[in-house]
């Protein structure tokens, strides 16, 4: 955690005060290093293996008839993604690595004080991971914290194994939640720093990006009906790696798996591609964001009507990207109920009959690019 951080500059707009904040615990939060892996349930393990291994090229660490453990080329811990066969496609855990074993005790104290359900297993919840804590957090998401891991071969130097679309790191999660300011406050209490957000002139917050490692985010909170998982993101080294994945999908006659992109985000400045796996879990392929590790790293606030916030080239966002997302599970494996967002949706205020967006702020002649396109 940052010690005596320099104050962050004021954003362009101030979000409205949250009428329903999550209480700040007196307990010290766990010291989170990074997002480390996601545990997802899939309904057809063979089809999912084809997507994640044969098409995307993730490395199989271990597998059996019910589970596949996958990692990216530069990873040295056992896995970045677990595919687990089950009846309902959903997310079982958003998992973070912590700095020391003692941070698991801190996680238990932190979430117990919040009144959350907490479960700890010395043997871990997945293979290759030791003592772990899973919680149903105040937003309804299944979070996991761990330190002890099984090391495996890091394939960073195995260029004989690299394909032209190699996925080299797990980069981030993205979560859908009805109340972004409430989520933001809780995540800041957990030790996350906000790097970017999207607001309007009325102070409504539509999304916020938050980090522990020194990139734009380890997770983001996107406003919408939730709790749900919007996407999990893996990094490539260069833009051309993403273009190769597009070409490969076209050659395989699987271009329908491409939901959105390729393109350049305004938020994060990263090059992106969004894919849908056989169960509809969204996967982002992502590269070339920027360093955020200084304590006075400024928060970047985007106007919700700026059509370059989501795509730097001003291309429209397909409606499914705003409306579709994966269920998340409680600690018993049951889907969490969905709560509707009460504040305006980003799609409603930027796309459609009453929505608008601009290329140049104040230029009303070009003010309806997204709505007209769709």
XYZ file of C-alpha atoms in Angstrom:
374
model
C 0.000 0.000 0.000
C 1.161 3.552 -0.669
C 2.637 5.293 2.366
C 1.824 9.026 2.816
C 0.560 9.403 -0.769
C 0.687 12.788 -2.470
C -2.846 14.172 -2.905
C -4.424 13.264 -6.237
C -5.408 16.259 -8.407
C -9.108 17.085 -8.470
C -10.980 15.498 -11.374
C -12.903 17.545 -13.927
C -16.232 16.750 -12.235
C -16.919 15.661 -8.688
C -19.169 12.615 -8.315
C -22.362 13.090 -6.388
C -22.188 12.152 -2.686
C -23.123 8.538 -2.169
C -26.276 8.200 -0.051
C -25.529 4.549 0.714
C -21.786 4.174 1.356
C -20.187 0.981 2.627
C -18.740 1.618 6.063
C -14.953 1.899 6.200
C -13.581 -0.905 8.400
C -11.161 -0.131 11.196
C -9.277 -3.322 10.267
C -6.229 -2.989 8.012
C -6.987 -4.256 4.506
C -4.867 -6.973 2.900
C -1.938 -5.694 0.843
C -2.970 -6.724 -2.668
C -0.263 -7.125 -5.315
C -2.309 -7.728 -8.456
C -5.216 -9.510 -10.038
C -3.971 -13.068 -10.459
C -6.609 -15.427 -11.811
C -10.293 -15.886 -12.524
C -12.239 -19.053 -11.707
C -15.110 -19.482 -14.180
C -17.778 -22.121 -14.724
C -18.369 -23.288 -18.299
C -21.044 -25.661 -19.550
C -19.009 -27.506 -22.216
C -15.381 -28.050 -21.276
C -14.346 -29.302 -24.722
C -15.747 -26.234 -26.520
C -14.154 -23.932 -23.949
C -10.813 -25.697 -24.351
C -10.991 -25.147 -28.104
C -11.602 -21.424 -27.570
C -9.007 -20.725 -24.870
C -6.277 -23.193 -25.897
C -6.608 -23.957 -29.619
C -7.683 -20.458 -30.685
C -6.253 -18.073 -28.074
C -3.205 -20.160 -27.236
C -3.301 -20.108 -23.442
C -0.985 -22.706 -21.893
C -2.451 -25.762 -20.173
C -0.806 -26.242 -16.782
C -3.021 -29.123 -15.716
C -6.375 -30.622 -16.693
C -8.826 -33.372 -15.895
C -12.364 -34.281 -16.951
C -13.871 -31.452 -14.870
C -11.242 -28.663 -14.813
C -8.624 -27.015 -16.987
C -5.935 -24.771 -15.480
C -4.516 -22.218 -17.922
C -1.782 -19.606 -17.808
C -0.280 -16.917 -20.003
C 3.242 -17.125 -21.431
C 4.952 -14.855 -18.909
C 3.212 -16.246 -15.811
C 5.102 -18.286 -13.216
C 2.247 -19.148 -10.846
C 0.116 -22.208 -11.546
C -2.677 -20.509 -13.487
C -4.409 -17.307 -14.546
C -7.697 -18.939 -15.517
C -9.637 -21.943 -14.276
C -12.295 -23.479 -16.517
C -14.609 -25.547 -14.348
C -17.417 -27.654 -15.797
C -20.830 -26.858 -14.342
C -24.530 -26.448 -15.122
C -24.625 -22.618 -15.240
C -22.004 -20.396 -16.873
C -20.798 -17.953 -14.216
C -17.785 -16.644 -12.306
C -16.771 -18.422 -9.108
C -13.946 -16.092 -8.055
C -12.071 -12.893 -8.873
C -8.730 -13.801 -7.336
C -5.956 -11.490 -6.088
C -2.487 -12.304 -4.854
C -1.432 -10.605 -1.603
C 2.048 -9.649 -0.439
C 2.445 -11.935 2.588
C 0.695 -14.818 4.383
C -0.328 -12.382 7.134
C -2.484 -10.534 4.629
C -4.910 -13.456 4.664
C -5.533 -12.786 8.364
C -6.099 -9.139 7.453
C -8.580 -10.152 4.743
C -10.555 -12.216 7.250
C -10.637 -9.344 9.749
C -11.490 -6.741 7.086
C -14.440 -8.634 5.624
C -15.668 -9.974 8.939
C -15.957 -6.388 10.160
C -17.950 -5.596 7.023
C -20.355 -8.396 7.894
C -19.489 -10.428 4.808
C -19.496 -14.181 4.512
C -15.888 -15.423 4.726
C -14.459 -18.889 4.060
C -10.820 -19.915 4.447
C -9.139 -23.098 3.211
C -5.565 -23.912 4.151
C -5.374 -26.269 1.164
C -6.764 -23.659 -1.212
C -9.860 -23.664 -3.423
C -8.007 -24.578 -6.627
C -4.950 -26.633 -7.545
C -1.604 -24.876 -7.334
C -2.836 -22.316 -4.793
C -2.287 -22.673 -1.050
C -3.974 -21.056 1.940
C -6.773 -18.884 0.542
C -9.655 -16.703 1.691
C -12.864 -16.346 -0.313
C -15.545 -13.815 0.537
C -18.897 -12.612 -0.707
C -17.975 -8.952 -0.767
C -20.362 -6.051 0.003
C -21.160 -5.675 -3.702
C -22.059 -9.360 -4.090
C -18.880 -10.456 -5.879
C -16.893 -13.589 -4.964
C -13.405 -12.304 -4.137
C -10.416 -14.484 -3.300
C -7.079 -13.641 -1.684
C -4.010 -15.902 -1.593
C -0.239 -15.792 -1.209
C 1.226 -19.314 -1.363
C 1.505 -20.711 -4.889
C 3.044 -23.540 -6.855
C 5.616 -22.202 -9.302
C 5.629 -23.475 -12.883
C 7.891 -22.781 -15.854
C 7.720 -19.192 -17.039
C 7.662 -19.406 -20.828
C 8.825 -15.850 -21.527
C 11.980 -17.145 -23.255
C 10.317 -20.037 -25.079
C 9.957 -18.306 -28.414
C 9.761 -21.720 -30.041
C 6.330 -22.006 -28.387
C 5.080 -18.460 -28.999
C 2.417 -17.948 -31.615
C 1.885 -14.579 -33.341
C -1.116 -13.912 -31.085
C 0.526 -14.952 -27.797
C -1.241 -13.858 -24.603
C 1.532 -12.900 -22.190
C -0.183 -11.657 -18.999
C -3.472 -11.496 -17.181
C -4.126 -7.759 -17.106
C -7.439 -7.007 -15.381
C -11.022 -7.785 -14.488
C -14.082 -5.649 -15.197
C -17.156 -5.828 -12.957
C -20.720 -4.601 -13.469
C -22.351 -3.016 -10.428
C -25.393 -0.740 -10.033
C -23.759 1.919 -7.855
C -20.285 2.899 -9.053
C -19.518 5.516 -6.335
C -20.436 2.978 -3.651
C -18.152 0.410 -5.281
C -15.412 2.997 -5.709
C -15.414 3.935 -2.029
C -15.251 0.309 -0.942
C -12.395 -0.461 -3.331
C -10.457 2.581 -2.134
C -10.874 1.289 1.428
C -9.450 -2.003 0.144
C -6.359 -0.097 -1.022
C -7.092 0.469 -4.709
C -6.260 3.774 -6.440
C -8.572 5.273 -9.071
C -6.828 6.068 -12.373
C -9.704 7.054 -14.666
C -13.459 7.484 -14.541
C -16.433 8.527 -16.664
C -18.832 11.178 -15.338
C -21.362 13.712 -16.562
C -21.899 17.357 -15.643
C -24.440 16.313 -12.995
C -21.809 14.274 -11.164
C -23.182 10.861 -12.139
C -20.352 8.303 -12.329
C -20.731 5.683 -15.050
C -17.500 3.731 -14.559
C -14.211 3.829 -12.651
C -10.854 2.146 -13.248
C -8.784 1.079 -10.214
C -5.330 -0.379 -9.810
C -2.947 -2.061 -7.401
C -0.114 -2.839 -9.825
C 1.271 0.144 -11.733
C -1.005 -0.068 -14.774
C -4.357 1.558 -15.500
C -6.314 -1.101 -13.656
C -6.513 -4.439 -11.943
C -10.267 -4.123 -12.018
C -12.880 -1.637 -13.164
C -16.418 -0.958 -11.996
C -18.871 -0.430 -14.843
C -22.325 0.892 -13.998
C -25.146 -1.497 -14.820
C -27.352 -4.251 -13.475
C -25.220 -6.429 -11.218
C -23.256 -7.956 -9.659
C -21.980 -9.449 -12.920
C -18.621 -9.983 -14.622
C -18.174 -7.766 -17.675
C -14.873 -9.217 -18.867
C -11.502 -10.708 -18.040
C -8.534 -9.273 -19.966
C -5.270 -10.764 -21.186
C -2.384 -8.725 -22.603
C -0.352 -9.163 -25.760
C 2.973 -7.444 -26.420
C 1.908 -5.471 -29.506
C -1.074 -4.381 -31.579
C -0.164 -6.762 -34.380
C -0.720 -9.709 -32.032
C -4.363 -8.646 -31.716
C -4.712 -8.202 -35.476
C -3.402 -11.741 -35.946
C -6.105 -13.079 -33.590
C -8.727 -11.335 -35.751
C -7.240 -12.840 -38.913
C -7.113 -16.277 -37.297
C -10.763 -16.098 -36.274
C -11.675 -15.080 -39.819
C -9.687 -17.947 -41.314
C -11.433 -20.399 -38.969
C -14.839 -18.947 -39.928
C -15.319 -17.921 -36.310
C -15.510 -14.161 -36.800
C -18.858 -14.203 -34.961
C -16.831 -14.612 -31.752
C -15.646 -11.013 -32.209
C -18.076 -8.779 -30.336
C -16.245 -5.479 -30.623
C -13.028 -4.120 -32.079
C -10.219 -4.128 -32.810
C -9.805 -0.540 -31.761
C -8.089 1.952 -29.480
C -9.659 2.940 -26.168
C -9.651 6.552 -25.011
C -9.920 5.342 -21.425
C -6.626 3.509 -20.687
C -5.208 4.427 -24.153
C -4.993 0.675 -24.830
C -5.535 -1.226 -28.058
C -8.358 -3.740 -27.610
C -10.433 -6.612 -28.942
C -13.502 -8.142 -27.251
C -14.399 -11.782 -27.817
C -17.194 -14.001 -26.513
C -16.376 -17.561 -25.447
C -18.830 -20.433 -26.121
C -20.794 -19.580 -22.945
C -20.847 -15.833 -23.605
C -18.111 -14.986 -21.104
C -16.446 -11.847 -22.467
C -12.660 -11.843 -22.916
C -10.701 -8.734 -23.788
C -7.346 -8.892 -25.556
C -5.494 -5.754 -24.490
C -2.162 -4.013 -25.011
C -0.203 -0.773 -24.557
C -1.752 1.097 -21.654
C 0.422 3.355 -19.475
C 2.344 3.553 -16.174
C 0.420 4.769 -13.109
C 2.733 3.971 -10.212
C 3.679 7.457 -8.978
C 1.766 8.537 -5.861
C 0.569 11.735 -7.568
C -0.589 9.985 -10.729
C -3.475 12.212 -11.887
C -7.008 10.867 -12.228
C -8.301 11.188 -15.799
C -12.017 12.002 -15.959
C -13.904 11.545 -19.215
C -17.181 13.214 -20.142
C -19.785 10.505 -20.755
C -20.742 12.273 -24.000
C -17.214 12.219 -25.439
C -17.460 9.527 -28.117
C -13.706 8.917 -27.908
C -13.846 7.692 -24.295
C -14.662 4.081 -25.222
C -13.163 4.108 -28.724
C -10.501 6.683 -29.598
C -11.535 6.564 -33.245
C -15.151 7.381 -32.358
C -16.564 4.038 -33.443
C -19.891 3.067 -31.848
C -20.128 0.575 -29.001
C -22.383 -2.360 -29.821
C -25.398 -2.515 -27.440
C -24.518 -6.028 -26.192
C -21.286 -4.642 -24.734
C -23.389 -2.463 -22.423
C -26.142 -4.955 -21.624
C -24.645 -8.461 -21.556
C -22.415 -9.840 -18.789
C -21.738 -13.057 -16.860
C -23.450 -14.124 -13.674
C -21.370 -14.408 -10.498
C -21.728 -17.079 -7.812
C -21.997 -17.025 -4.049
C -19.733 -19.263 -1.986
C -22.231 -22.121 -2.278
C -22.096 -21.957 -6.067
C -25.485 -20.302 -6.551
C -25.939 -17.314 -8.913
C -26.171 -14.006 -7.102
C -29.426 -12.068 -7.660
C -29.203 -9.115 -10.034
C -29.921 -5.590 -8.752
C -30.962 -2.990 -11.326
C -29.048 0.258 -11.704
C -31.153 3.276 -10.673
C -28.944 6.025 -12.123
C -28.853 6.677 -15.891
C -27.064 4.086 -17.996
C -24.121 5.061 -20.152
C -25.790 3.544 -23.209
C -29.045 5.448 -22.633
C -27.348 8.839 -22.353
C -25.029 8.388 -25.352
C -26.933 6.176 -27.813
C -30.519 6.291 -29.040
C -33.288 8.817 -29.483
C -32.391 11.032 -26.523
C -28.690 10.223 -26.255
C -25.859 12.090 -27.921
C -22.106 12.143 -28.128
C -19.579 14.528 -29.570
C -16.325 14.403 -31.469
C -15.394 17.966 -30.462
C -17.003 19.331 -27.308
C -19.564 22.004 -28.148
C -19.860 20.988 -31.813
C -23.595 20.283 -32.090
C -23.396 19.576 -35.823
C -21.528 16.350 -35.084
C -23.333 15.693 -31.837
C -25.246 12.564 -32.826
C -22.567 10.367 -34.350
C -23.182 7.302 -32.194
C -26.968 7.477 -32.241
C -27.111 7.983 -36.010
C -24.656 5.138 -36.618
C -26.709 2.648 -34.647
